[in-house]
CSV table of C-alpha atoms and ligand atoms in Angstrom, one decimal:
chain,number,residue,atom,x,y,z
A,1,MET,CA,2.3,-0.2,12.1
A,2,ILE,CA,1.4,-3.5,10.4
A,3,SER,CA,3.7,-4.5,7.6
A,4,THR,CA,2.6,-4.7,3.9
A,5,PRO,CA,5.3,-6.9,2.4
A,6,ILE,CA,3.6,-7.7,-0.9
A,7,CYS,CA,2.9,-4.1,-1.6
A,8,ASP,CA,6.5,-3.1,-0.6
A,9,PHE,CA,8.0,-5.8,-2.9
A,10,ALA,CA,5.9,-4.8,-5.9
A,11,ARG,CA,6.5,-1.1,-5.5
A,12,ALA,CA,10.3,-1.7,-5.2
A,13,TYR,CA,10.2,-3.9,-8.2
A,14,GLU,CA,8.4,-1.3,-10.3
A,15,ASP,CA,10.8,1.4,-9.1
A,16,SER,CA,13.8,-0.8,-10.1
A,17,ARG,CA,12.8,-0.5,-13.8
A,18,ALA,CA,14.1,-4.0,-14.3
A,19,ILE,CA,13.9,-5.4,-17.9
A,20,ARG,CA,11.2,-8.0,-17.5
A,21,LEU,CA,12.3,-11.2,-19.2
A,22,HIS,CA,9.4,-13.0,-17.6
A,23,MET,CA,5.6,-13.1,-17.6
A,24,PRO,CA,3.2,-11.3,-17.8
A,25,GLY,CA,3.4,-10.3,-21.4
A,26,HIS,CA,2.5,-6.6,-20.7
A,27,LYS,CA,6.1,-6.2,-19.3
A,28,GLY,CA,4.8,-3.8,-16.7
A,29,SER,CA,3.8,-1.0,-19.0
A,30,ALA,CA,0.8,-1.6,-21.3
A,31,PHE,CA,-2.6,0.1,-21.5
A,32,LEU,CA,-4.1,0.4,-18.0
A,33,GLY,CA,-1.5,2.2,-15.9
A,34,ILE,CA,-1.5,-0.5,-13.2
A,35,GLU,CA,0.7,-3.1,-15.0
A,36,GLY,CA,3.9,-2.0,-13.3
A,37,ARG,CA,2.9,-3.8,-10.1
A,38,ASP,CA,1.4,-6.8,-11.8
A,39,LEU,CA,4.0,-9.5,-11.2
A,40,THR,CA,4.5,-13.2,-11.4
A,41,GLU,CA,6.3,-15.5,-9.0
A,42,ILE,CA,9.8,-14.0,-9.7
A,43,ASP,CA,12.6,-14.4,-7.1
A,44,GLY,CA,11.4,-12.9,-3.8
A,45,ALA,CA,7.7,-12.7,-4.8
A,46,ASP,CA,6.9,-15.9,-2.9
A,47,VAL,CA,4.4,-18.6,-4.1
A,48,LEU,CA,0.8,-18.5,-3.1
A,49,TYR,CA,-0.1,-21.9,-1.5
A,50,ASP,CA,3.6,-22.7,-0.9
A,51,ALA,CA,4.2,-19.5,0.9
A,52,HIS,CA,7.4,-18.9,2.9
A,53,GLY,CA,8.2,-15.2,2.3
A,54,ILE,CA,6.2,-12.1,1.7
A,55,ILE,CA,2.9,-13.8,1.1
A,56,ARG,CA,3.3,-15.9,4.2
A,57,GLU,CA,4.0,-12.7,6.3
A,58,SER,CA,1.0,-10.9,4.8
A,59,GLN,CA,-1.3,-13.9,5.4
A,60,GLU,CA,-0.1,-14.1,9.0
A,61,ASN,CA,-0.9,-10.4,9.4
A,62,ALA,CA,-4.5,-11.2,8.3
A,63,HIS,CA,-4.7,-14.3,10.5
A,64,HIS,CA,-3.8,-12.1,13.6
A,65,LEU,CA,-6.2,-9.4,12.6
A,66,PHE,CA,-9.1,-11.9,12.2
A,67,GLY,CA,-8.0,-13.9,15.3
A,68,THR,CA,-8.4,-17.3,13.5
A,69,GLY,CA,-6.4,-20.5,13.7
A,70,LEU,CA,-5.4,-20.0,10.1
A,71,THR,CA,-6.2,-17.5,7.3
A,72,LEU,CA,-5.1,-17.9,3.7
A,73,TYR,CA,-5.7,-15.6,0.7
A,74,SER,CA,-7.7,-16.4,-2.4
A,75,ALA,CA,-7.2,-14.3,-5.5
A,76,GLU,CA,-10.3,-16.0,-7.0
A,77,GLY,CA,-13.0,-15.0,-4.6
A,78,SER,CA,-15.0,-17.0,-2.1
A,79,SER,CA,-15.8,-19.3,-5.1
A,80,LEU,CA,-12.3,-20.8,-4.8
A,81,CYS,CA,-12.6,-21.0,-1.0
A,82,ILE,CA,-15.9,-22.8,-1.1
A,83,ARG,CA,-14.4,-25.5,-3.4
A,84,ALA,CA,-11.5,-25.8,-0.9
A,85,MET,CA,-13.9,-26.0,2.1
A,86,LEU,CA,-15.8,-28.8,0.5
A,87,TYR,CA,-12.7,-30.7,-0.3
A,88,MET,CA,-11.6,-30.4,3.3
A,89,ILE,CA,-15.0,-31.7,4.4
A,90,VAL,CA,-14.4,-34.7,2.2
A,91,LEU,CA,-11.1,-35.4,3.9
A,92,HIS,CA,-12.7,-35.0,7.3
A,93,ALA,CA,-15.4,-37.5,6.4
A,94,LYS,CA,-12.8,-39.9,5.0
A,95,ALA,CA,-10.8,-39.7,8.2
A,96,ALA,CA,-13.9,-40.8,10.1
A,97,GLY,CA,-14.5,-43.6,7.6
A,98,LYS,CA,-17.7,-42.0,6.3
A,99,ARG,CA,-19.1,-41.1,2.9
A,100,PRO,CA,-19.1,-37.3,2.5
A,101,VAL,CA,-22.6,-36.0,3.2
A,102,ILE,CA,-23.2,-32.3,3.9
A,103,ALA,CA,-26.4,-30.9,5.3
A,104,ALA,CA,-26.9,-27.5,3.7
A,105,ALA,CA,-29.4,-24.7,3.9
A,106,ARG,CA,-31.1,-24.5,0.5
A,107,ASN,CA,-30.1,-20.9,-0.3
A,108,ALA,CA,-26.5,-21.9,-1.1
A,109,HIS,CA,-24.6,-20.1,-3.8
A,110,LYS,CA,-24.3,-22.1,-7.1
A,111,VAL,CA,-20.6,-22.8,-6.5
A,112,PHE,CA,-21.5,-24.9,-3.5
A,113,MET,CA,-23.5,-27.2,-5.9
A,114,THR,CA,-20.9,-27.4,-8.6
A,115,ALA,CA,-18.2,-28.2,-6.1
A,116,ALA,CA,-20.3,-30.8,-4.4
A,117,ALA,CA,-20.9,-32.4,-7.9
A,118,LEU,CA,-17.3,-32.4,-8.8
A,119,LEU,CA,-16.2,-33.9,-5.4
A,120,ASP,CA,-19.1,-36.4,-5.3
A,121,ILE,CA,-20.6,-35.1,-2.1
A,122,ASP,CA,-24.2,-35.9,-1.2
A,123,ILE,CA,-26.2,-33.0,-0.1
A,124,CYS,CA,-29.0,-33.2,2.4
A,125,TRP,CA,-31.0,-30.0,1.9
A,126,LEU,CA,-32.5,-28.1,4.7
A,127,PHE,CA,-35.5,-26.0,3.8
A,128,SER,CA,-37.1,-23.1,5.6
A,129,LYS,CA,-40.8,-23.0,6.6
A,130,GLU,CA,-40.9,-19.2,6.3
A,131,ARG,CA,-39.2,-18.9,3.0
A,132,SER,CA,-40.2,-15.6,1.3
A,133,SER,CA,-37.5,-15.7,-1.2
A,134,VAL,CA,-35.1,-18.3,-2.7
A,135,VAL,CA,-32.3,-16.1,-1.4
A,136,SER,CA,-33.0,-16.6,2.2
A,137,CYS,CA,-33.4,-19.8,4.3
A,138,PRO,CA,-33.7,-19.2,8.0
A,139,LEU,CA,-33.3,-22.6,9.7
A,140,ASP,CA,-35.4,-24.1,12.4
A,141,PRO,CA,-32.9,-25.5,15.1
A,142,LEU,CA,-35.2,-28.5,15.5
A,143,ASP,CA,-34.9,-29.4,11.8
A,144,VAL,CA,-31.2,-29.0,12.0
A,145,GLU,CA,-30.9,-31.2,15.1
A,146,ARG,CA,-33.1,-33.9,13.5
A,147,THR,CA,-30.9,-33.9,10.4
A,148,LEU,CA,-27.7,-34.0,12.3
A,149,LYS,CA,-29.0,-36.9,14.4
A,150,GLU,CA,-30.5,-38.9,11.5
A,151,LYS,CA,-28.2,-38.3,8.6
A,152,ARG,CA,-24.9,-37.8,10.6
A,153,PRO,CA,-23.5,-35.5,7.9
A,154,ALA,CA,-19.8,-34.6,8.0
A,155,ALA,CA,-20.7,-30.9,8.0
A,156,LEU,CA,-23.5,-28.4,8.1
A,157,TYR,CA,-23.1,-25.6,5.5
A,158,VAL,CA,-24.9,-22.3,5.9
A,159,THR,CA,-24.8,-19.0,4.1
A,160,SER,CA,-24.6,-16.2,6.6
A,161,PRO,CA,-25.1,-13.3,6.1
A,162,ASP,CA,-27.3,-14.1,3.1
A,163,TYR,CA,-27.8,-11.8,0.2
A,164,LEU,CA,-30.7,-10.0,1.9
A,165,GLY,CA,-28.7,-9.5,5.1
A,166,HIS,CA,-30.1,-12.2,7.3
A,167,VAL,CA,-27.6,-13.5,9.8
A,168,ALA,CA,-27.9,-17.1,11.1
A,169,ASP,CA,-27.5,-18.0,14.8
A,170,ILE,CA,-24.0,-19.3,14.4
A,171,PRO,CA,-23.3,-20.0,18.1
A,172,ALA,CA,-26.4,-22.2,18.3
A,173,LEU,CA,-25.6,-24.0,15.0
A,174,ALA,CA,-22.0,-24.5,16.1
A,175,LYS,CA,-23.2,-26.0,19.4
A,176,LEU,CA,-25.5,-28.4,17.6
A,177,CYS,CA,-22.9,-29.4,15.0
A,178,HIS,CA,-20.3,-30.1,17.6
A,179,GLN,CA,-22.7,-32.1,19.7
A,180,TYR,CA,-23.2,-34.5,16.7
A,181,GLY,CA,-19.6,-34.5,15.5
A,182,ALA,CA,-20.2,-32.4,12.4
A,183,LEU,CA,-18.2,-29.4,11.2
A,184,LEU,CA,-19.9,-26.0,10.8
A,185,ALA,CA,-18.8,-24.5,7.5
A,186,VAL,CA,-20.1,-20.9,6.8
A,187,ASP,CA,-20.3,-19.0,3.5
A,188,ASN,CA,-19.5,-15.6,5.0
A,189,ALA,CA,-18.9,-14.1,1.6
A,190,HIS,CA,-20.9,-11.0,2.7
A,191,GLY,CA,-19.5,-10.7,6.2
A,192,ALA,CA,-15.7,-10.1,6.3
A,193,TYR,CA,-16.3,-6.9,8.2
A,194,LEU,CA,-18.2,-8.7,11.0
A,195,ARG,CA,-14.9,-9.3,12.8
A,196,PHE,CA,-14.4,-5.5,13.3
A,197,LEU,CA,-17.8,-4.6,14.8
A,198,PRO,CA,-17.7,-3.3,18.4
A,199,GLU,CA,-18.8,-6.8,19.3
A,200,ASN,CA,-17.0,-9.4,17.1
A,201,ARG,CA,-19.7,-11.2,15.0
A,202,HIS,CA,-17.4,-13.1,12.7
A,203,PRO,CA,-18.5,-16.7,12.2
A,204,ILE,CA,-15.1,-18.1,13.3
A,205,HIS,CA,-15.3,-16.2,16.5
A,206,LEU,CA,-18.8,-17.5,17.1
A,207,GLY,CA,-17.9,-21.1,16.7
A,208,ALA,CA,-17.7,-22.0,13.0
A,209,ASP,CA,-14.9,-24.4,12.0
A,210,LEU,CA,-14.2,-23.0,8.6
A,211,CYS,CA,-15.5,-20.1,6.6
A,212,CYS,CA,-14.9,-18.0,3.6
A,213,ASP,CA,-15.1,-14.2,3.3
A,214,SER,CA,-15.1,-12.3,0.0
A,215,ALA,CA,-12.9,-9.4,1.2
A,216,HIS,CA,-13.8,-7.6,-2.0
A,217,LYS,CA,-17.6,-7.5,-1.2
A,218,THR,CA,-17.4,-5.4,2.0
A,219,LEU,CA,-13.8,-4.3,2.4
A,220,PRO,CA,-11.7,-2.0,0.2
A,221,VAL,CA,-10.2,-4.9,-1.8
A,222,LEU,CA,-10.1,-5.5,-5.5
A,223,THR,CA,-12.6,-7.9,-7.0
A,224,GLY,CA,-11.4,-11.5,-6.4
A,225,GLY,CA,-9.7,-10.9,-3.1
A,226,ALA,CA,-11.0,-13.3,-0.4
A,227,TYR,CA,-10.0,-15.2,2.8
A,228,LEU,CA,-10.4,-18.8,3.8
A,229,HIS,CA,-10.4,-19.1,7.6
A,230,ILE,CA,-10.0,-22.1,9.8
A,231,SER,CA,-10.8,-21.8,13.5
A,232,ARG,CA,-8.3,-22.6,16.3
A,233,SER,CA,-10.5,-25.4,17.6
A,234,ALA,CA,-11.2,-27.1,14.3
A,235,PRO,CA,-9.6,-30.5,13.7
A,236,GLU,CA,-5.9,-30.2,12.9
A,237,LEU,CA,-6.6,-32.1,9.7
A,238,LEU,CA,-8.2,-28.9,8.3
A,239,ARG,CA,-5.4,-26.6,9.0
A,240,SER,CA,-2.8,-29.0,7.7
A,241,HIS,CA,-4.6,-29.4,4.4
A,242,THR,CA,-5.8,-25.8,3.7
A,243,GLN,CA,-3.0,-24.8,1.4
A,244,ASN,CA,-3.3,-28.0,-0.7
A,245,ALA,CA,-7.1,-27.6,-0.7
A,246,LEU,CA,-6.8,-24.2,-2.3
A,247,ALA,CA,-4.0,-25.2,-4.6
A,248,LEU,CA,-6.2,-28.1,-5.9
A,249,PHE,CA,-8.6,-25.7,-7.5
A,250,ALA,CA,-6.7,-22.4,-7.9
A,251,SER,CA,-4.9,-20.9,-10.9
A,252,THR,CA,-1.2,-21.2,-10.8
A,253,SER,CA,-1.0,-17.6,-11.9
A,254,PRO,CA,-2.7,-15.7,-9.0
A,255,SER,CA,-3.1,-12.0,-9.5
A,256,TYR,CA,-0.5,-10.1,-7.6
A,257,LEU,CA,-2.6,-6.9,-7.9
A,258,ILE,CA,-5.3,-8.7,-5.9
A,259,LEU,CA,-2.7,-10.0,-3.4
A,260,GLN,CA,-1.4,-6.5,-2.9
A,261,SER,CA,-4.9,-5.3,-2.4
A,262,LEU,CA,-5.4,-7.9,0.4
A,263,ASP,CA,-2.0,-7.0,1.8
A,264,ALA,CA,-2.9,-3.2,1.8
A,265,ALA,CA,-6.2,-4.0,3.4
A,266,ASN,CA,-4.4,-5.4,6.5
A,267,ARG,CA,-3.1,-2.0,7.2
A,268,TYR,CA,-6.5,-0.4,6.6
A,269,LEU,CA,-8.1,-2.9,9.0
A,270,ALA,CA,-5.5,-2.4,11.7
A,271,ASP,CA,-5.5,1.3,11.4
A,272,GLY,CA,-8.8,2.7,12.7
A,273,TYR,CA,-11.3,0.6,10.7
A,274,ALA,CA,-13.2,-0.6,13.7
A,275,GLU,CA,-13.7,3.0,14.8
A,276,LYS,CA,-14.8,4.0,11.3
A,277,LEU,CA,-17.4,1.1,11.4
A,278,ALA,CA,-18.6,2.1,14.8
A,279,GLY,CA,-19.2,5.6,13.4
A,280,LEU,CA,-21.0,4.3,10.3
A,281,ILE,CA,-23.5,2.0,12.0
A,282,PRO,CA,-25.6,4.6,13.9
A,283,LEU,CA,-25.9,6.5,10.6
A,284,LEU,CA,-27.3,3.4,8.9
A,285,ASN,CA,-29.5,2.5,11.8
A,286,GLU,CA,-31.0,6.0,11.7
A,287,ALA,CA,-31.6,5.7,8.0
A,288,LYS,CA,-33.3,2.3,8.5
A,289,LYS,CA,-35.5,3.9,11.1
A,290,GLN,CA,-36.6,6.7,8.8
A,291,LEU,CA,-37.2,4.4,5.9
A,292,ALA,CA,-39.3,2.1,8.1
A,293,ALA,CA,-41.3,5.1,9.3
A,294,TYR,CA,-41.9,6.1,5.7
A,295,GLY,CA,-43.5,2.7,5.0
A,296,TYR,CA,-40.7,0.5,3.6
A,297,ALA,CA,-40.2,-3.0,5.1
A,298,VAL,CA,-36.6,-3.0,6.2
A,299,LEU,CA,-35.2,-6.5,6.2
A,300,GLY,CA,-32.2,-8.3,7.7
A,301,ASP,CA,-30.0,-7.9,10.7
A,302,GLU,CA,-26.7,-7.3,9.0
A,303,PRO,CA,-25.4,-3.8,10.0
A,304,LEU,CA,-23.9,-2.7,6.7
A,305,LYS,CA,-26.6,-3.8,4.4
A,306,LEU,CA,-29.8,-1.9,3.7
A,307,THR,CA,-32.5,-4.2,2.2
A,308,LEU,CA,-35.9,-2.8,1.4
A,309,ALA,CA,-39.1,-4.5,0.5
A,310,PRO,CA,-41.0,-1.7,-1.1
A,311,LYS,CA,-44.2,-3.4,-2.3
A,312,GLY,CA,-46.1,-2.1,0.7
A,313,ILE,CA,-45.8,1.5,-0.7
A,314,GLY,CA,-46.6,0.4,-4.2
A,315,TRP,CA,-43.1,-0.2,-5.7
A,316,ARG,CA,-41.4,-3.3,-6.9
A,317,GLY,CA,-37.7,-3.6,-5.8
A,318,ASP,CA,-36.5,-3.5,-9.4
A,319,GLU,CA,-38.7,-0.5,-10.2
A,320,LEU,CA,-37.2,1.4,-7.2
A,321,ALA,CA,-33.7,0.4,-8.3
A,322,ALA,CA,-34.4,1.9,-11.8
A,323,TYR,CA,-35.7,5.1,-10.1
A,324,LEU,CA,-32.4,5.4,-8.1
A,325,LEU,CA,-30.4,4.8,-11.3
A,326,GLU,CA,-32.1,7.9,-12.8
A,327,LYS,CA,-30.5,9.7,-9.8
A,328,ASN,CA,-27.1,8.1,-10.6
A,329,MET,CA,-27.3,5.7,-7.7
A,330,VAL,CA,-26.6,2.0,-8.5
A,331,VAL,CA,-27.8,-0.6,-6.1
A,332,GLU,CA,-26.2,-4.0,-5.4
A,333,PHE,CA,-29.2,-6.1,-6.2
A,334,ALA,CA,-32.9,-5.8,-7.0
A,335,ASP,CA,-35.7,-8.2,-7.9
A,336,PRO,CA,-39.5,-7.8,-7.9
A,337,ASP,CA,-39.5,-8.0,-4.1
A,338,PHE,CA,-36.3,-6.5,-2.7
A,339,MET,CA,-33.7,-3.9,-3.3
A,340,VAL,CA,-30.3,-4.4,-1.6
A,341,MET,CA,-27.7,-1.7,-1.0
A,342,MET,CA,-24.3,-2.1,0.6
A,343,PHE,CA,-22.3,0.5,2.6
A,344,THR,CA,-18.8,1.0,3.9
A,345,PRO,CA,-17.3,3.9,5.9
A,346,GLU,CA,-16.1,5.2,2.5
A,347,ASN,CA,-19.6,5.9,1.1
A,348,ALA,CA,-21.2,7.0,4.4
A,349,ARG,CA,-21.9,10.5,2.9
A,350,ALA,CA,-24.4,9.0,0.4
A,351,ILE,CA,-26.7,7.8,3.2
A,352,GLY,CA,-28.4,11.2,3.8
A,353,LYS,CA,-29.1,11.9,0.1
A,354,LEU,CA,-30.3,8.3,-0.4
A,355,THR,CA,-32.7,8.5,2.5
A,356,GLN,CA,-34.0,11.8,1.3
A,357,ILE,CA,-34.7,10.4,-2.2
A,358,LEU,CA,-36.3,7.2,-0.9
A,359,CYS,CA,-38.5,9.1,1.5
A,360,SER,CA,-39.8,11.3,-1.3
A,361,VAL,CA,-40.9,8.6,-3.7
A,362,GLN,CA,-44.6,8.8,-4.4
A,363,LYS,CA,-46.6,6.2,-2.4
A,364,ARG,CA,-48.9,4.1,-4.5
A,365,CYS,CA,-51.4,1.2,-4.0
A,366,PRO,CA,-49.5,-1.8,-2.5
A,367,VAL,CA,-48.3,-4.4,-5.0
A,368,SER,CA,-49.9,-7.6,-4.1
A,369,GLU,CA,-48.0,-10.0,-6.4
A,370,THR,CA,-45.9,-12.5,-4.4
A,371,PRO,CA,-43.2,-15.0,-5.5
A,372,PRO,CA,-44.6,-18.3,-6.6
A,373,ALA,CA,-44.3,-21.0,-3.9
A,374,ILE,CA,-42.2,-23.9,-4.9
A,375,GLU,CA,-43.1,-27.4,-3.7
A,376,ALA,CA,-40.6,-29.9,-2.4
A,377,PRO,CA,-38.2,-30.9,-5.2
A,378,VAL,CA,-38.3,-34.3,-6.9
A,379,VAL,CA,-34.7,-35.6,-7.4
A,380,ARG,CA,-34.5,-37.6,-10.6
A,381,ILE,CA,-30.8,-38.2,-10.8
A,382,SER,CA,-27.8,-37.3,-8.6
A,383,LEU,CA,-26.4,-33.8,-8.6
A,384,ARG,CA,-23.1,-35.2,-10.0
A,385,GLU,CA,-24.7,-37.3,-12.7
A,386,ALA,CA,-26.7,-34.2,-13.8
A,387,VAL,CA,-23.7,-31.8,-13.9
A,388,LEU,CA,-21.7,-34.4,-15.8
A,389,SER,CA,-24.4,-35.3,-18.3
A,390,MET,CA,-24.9,-34.1,-21.9
A,391,GLN,CA,-26.9,-30.9,-21.8
A,392,GLU,CA,-29.1,-28.8,-23.9
A,393,VAL,CA,-30.3,-25.2,-23.5
A,394,ILE,CA,-34.1,-24.8,-23.8
A,395,ARG,CA,-36.7,-22.1,-23.1
A,396,ALA,CA,-37.5,-22.0,-19.5
A,397,GLU,CA,-41.2,-21.9,-20.4
A,398,ALA,CA,-40.9,-25.3,-22.0
A,399,ALA,CA,-38.9,-26.9,-19.3
A,400,GLU,CA,-41.6,-28.5,-17.1
A,401,GLY,CA,-40.8,-32.2,-16.5
A,402,ARG,CA,-37.2,-31.9,-17.6
A,403,VAL,CA,-34.2,-32.5,-15.3
A,404,LEU,CA,-32.0,-29.5,-14.6
A,405,ALA,CA,-28.4,-29.9,-15.6
A,406,ALA,CA,-26.7,-26.6,-14.9
A,407,ALA,CA,-27.6,-24.1,-12.2
A,408,SER,CA,-30.0,-21.6,-13.9
A,409,VAL,CA,-29.6,-18.5,-11.8
A,410,ASN,CA,-29.4,-14.8,-12.1
A,411,CYS,CA,-26.2,-13.4,-10.9
A,412,PRO,CA,-26.4,-11.9,-8.3
A,413,PRO,CA,-27.6,-13.6,-6.2
A,414,ALA,CA,-26.7,-16.9,-7.9
A,415,VAL,CA,-28.9,-18.9,-5.7
A,416,PRO,CA,-30.5,-21.7,-7.7
A,417,ILE,CA,-34.3,-22.1,-7.7
A,418,VAL,CA,-33.9,-25.8,-8.8
A,419,VAL,CA,-30.8,-27.9,-8.2
A,420,CYS,CA,-29.2,-30.0,-10.9
A,421,GLY,CA,-30.7,-33.5,-11.0
A,422,GLU,CA,-34.1,-32.2,-9.9
A,423,GLU,CA,-37.2,-32.3,-12.0
A,424,ILE,CA,-38.4,-28.8,-13.1
A,425,SER,CA,-41.9,-28.6,-11.8
A,426,GLN,CA,-44.7,-26.3,-13.0
A,427,SER,CA,-44.1,-24.0,-10.0
A,428,ALA,CA,-40.4,-23.8,-10.8
A,429,VAL,CA,-41.3,-22.6,-14.3
A,430,HIS,CA,-43.6,-20.0,-12.7
A,431,CYS,CA,-40.6,-19.0,-10.5
A,432,PHE,CA,-38.3,-18.8,-13.6
A,433,ARG,CA,-40.8,-16.4,-15.2
A,434,TYR,CA,-41.1,-14.4,-12.0
A,435,TYR,CA,-37.3,-13.9,-11.7
A,436,GLY,CA,-36.8,-13.3,-15.4
A,437,ILE,CA,-35.0,-16.5,-16.2
A,438,GLU,CA,-35.6,-17.2,-19.9
A,439,GLN,CA,-33.4,-20.2,-20.6
A,440,VAL,CA,-32.3,-23.3,-18.7
A,441,SER,CA,-29.8,-26.1,-19.3
A,442,VAL,CA,-31.4,-29.5,-19.0
A,443,VAL,CA,-30.2,-33.1,-19.3
A,444,LYS,CA,-30.3,-34.1,-22.9
A,445,GLY,CA,-32.5,-36.8,-24.2
B,1,LIG,C1,-23.4,-15.8,-0.7
B,1,LIG,C2,-22.3,-15.9,-1.7
B,1,LIG,N1,-21.3,-16.9,-1.6
B,1,LIG,C3,-20.3,-16.9,-2.5
B,1,LIG,C4,-20.2,-16.0,-3.5
B,1,LIG,C5,-19.0,-16.2,-4.4
B,1,LIG,O1,-18.1,-15.2,-4.0
B,1,LIG,P1,-16.9,-14.6,-5.0
B,1,LIG,O2,-17.6,-13.7,-6.0
B,1,LIG,O3,-16.0,-13.9,-4.0
B,1,LIG,O4,-16.3,-15.7,-5.7
B,1,LIG,C6,-21.1,-15.0,-3.6
B,1,LIG,C7,-21.0,-14.0,-4.8
B,1,LIG,O5,-21.9,-13.3,-5.1
B,1,LIG,C8,-22.2,-14.9,-2.7
B,1,LIG,O6,-23.1,-14.0,-2.8
């Protein structure tokens, strides 16, 4: 059986009833009932990002389970891992004597932008021709190849799976990247489980050099638990700098509750998780089939996500989510066009009831309203300059012509409509209205 050294240590410490003359201030016993196992870096508890003991052993367990070249924990989500990935890309570019430029699919999470601004990285955006939502950005391989050839970026950065459950063709992107000497970095925040499918679909297995997984999004892990993975074939420079890259941005007080959760997940993953997944997927596929037959557009190719576009049967995504809420079902995300639900083997029993409810909603006249198209952005100042400028918050309706200073997004999905440094166009204002964004932060003056 796989070891759980962090959990074992915390349990033994709690059982020892030691008088805690150290942080945290709750001394193991206040308010929530979970404080007993909430530790700091006392003797034996190891040090995240300078790990030689129980954390190292646990991270090695994770690295073997995922079959990567290196896997390290984050107690601060994929957000921390994305910052670390971008820093490593800067180092990689430096080693090649190049200025850091990253080609990125436009549906990147806002952390990608703030990290690029702080690290002074230039972004070369890749847009999609068939963009039906700001949340998705399927790439045309010809555009990708042209950009890799002409701009010679240090890396290509893609979000896969995206919030709606679209999965990119990672093997094809990896091949192109490697042909042009670029790294492939993947925001796999939504796809930690892909490793455990009957056919391994994890980005690292498919050719990505580095990627982050929010363990907490799809695995039974506390919020904040995430992995940063480096592939075996990635340049050695990445593996030798991963700890430092994470340490550069991380808190020096990582949550030991989250670390225990990641540690315990190793045993869960090793112990029949793949079989549980294999049992869940046919149930979800059957539900998707029934929902499509009822008239819903079922989107995406990510097995554990159920994304519906219900306008064809006369419902907006957010209306349908409100209807489910009346039935005490809370979805992951809804906007005017889509409703996204996420499943694990632990909530498989809900699938039947959900399908029944969704297939009994009253059909109405199709909703014809579509998201406003946004034209190509006009960059007025650099991303970095915008993020570091003096800012003011104004009504989104009055923002036309101003320059965006802070990512104005709904969270989830936290995908910016306009990027900092770009001019806010009339169509962007329409988009803000459509997605319910009321205020934006713009460059002052
Ligand atoms: C695509 C994507 N990337 C990154 C993140 C950030 O992940 P975390 O919440 O684990 O920091 C999110 C969070 O919603 C996300 O959806």
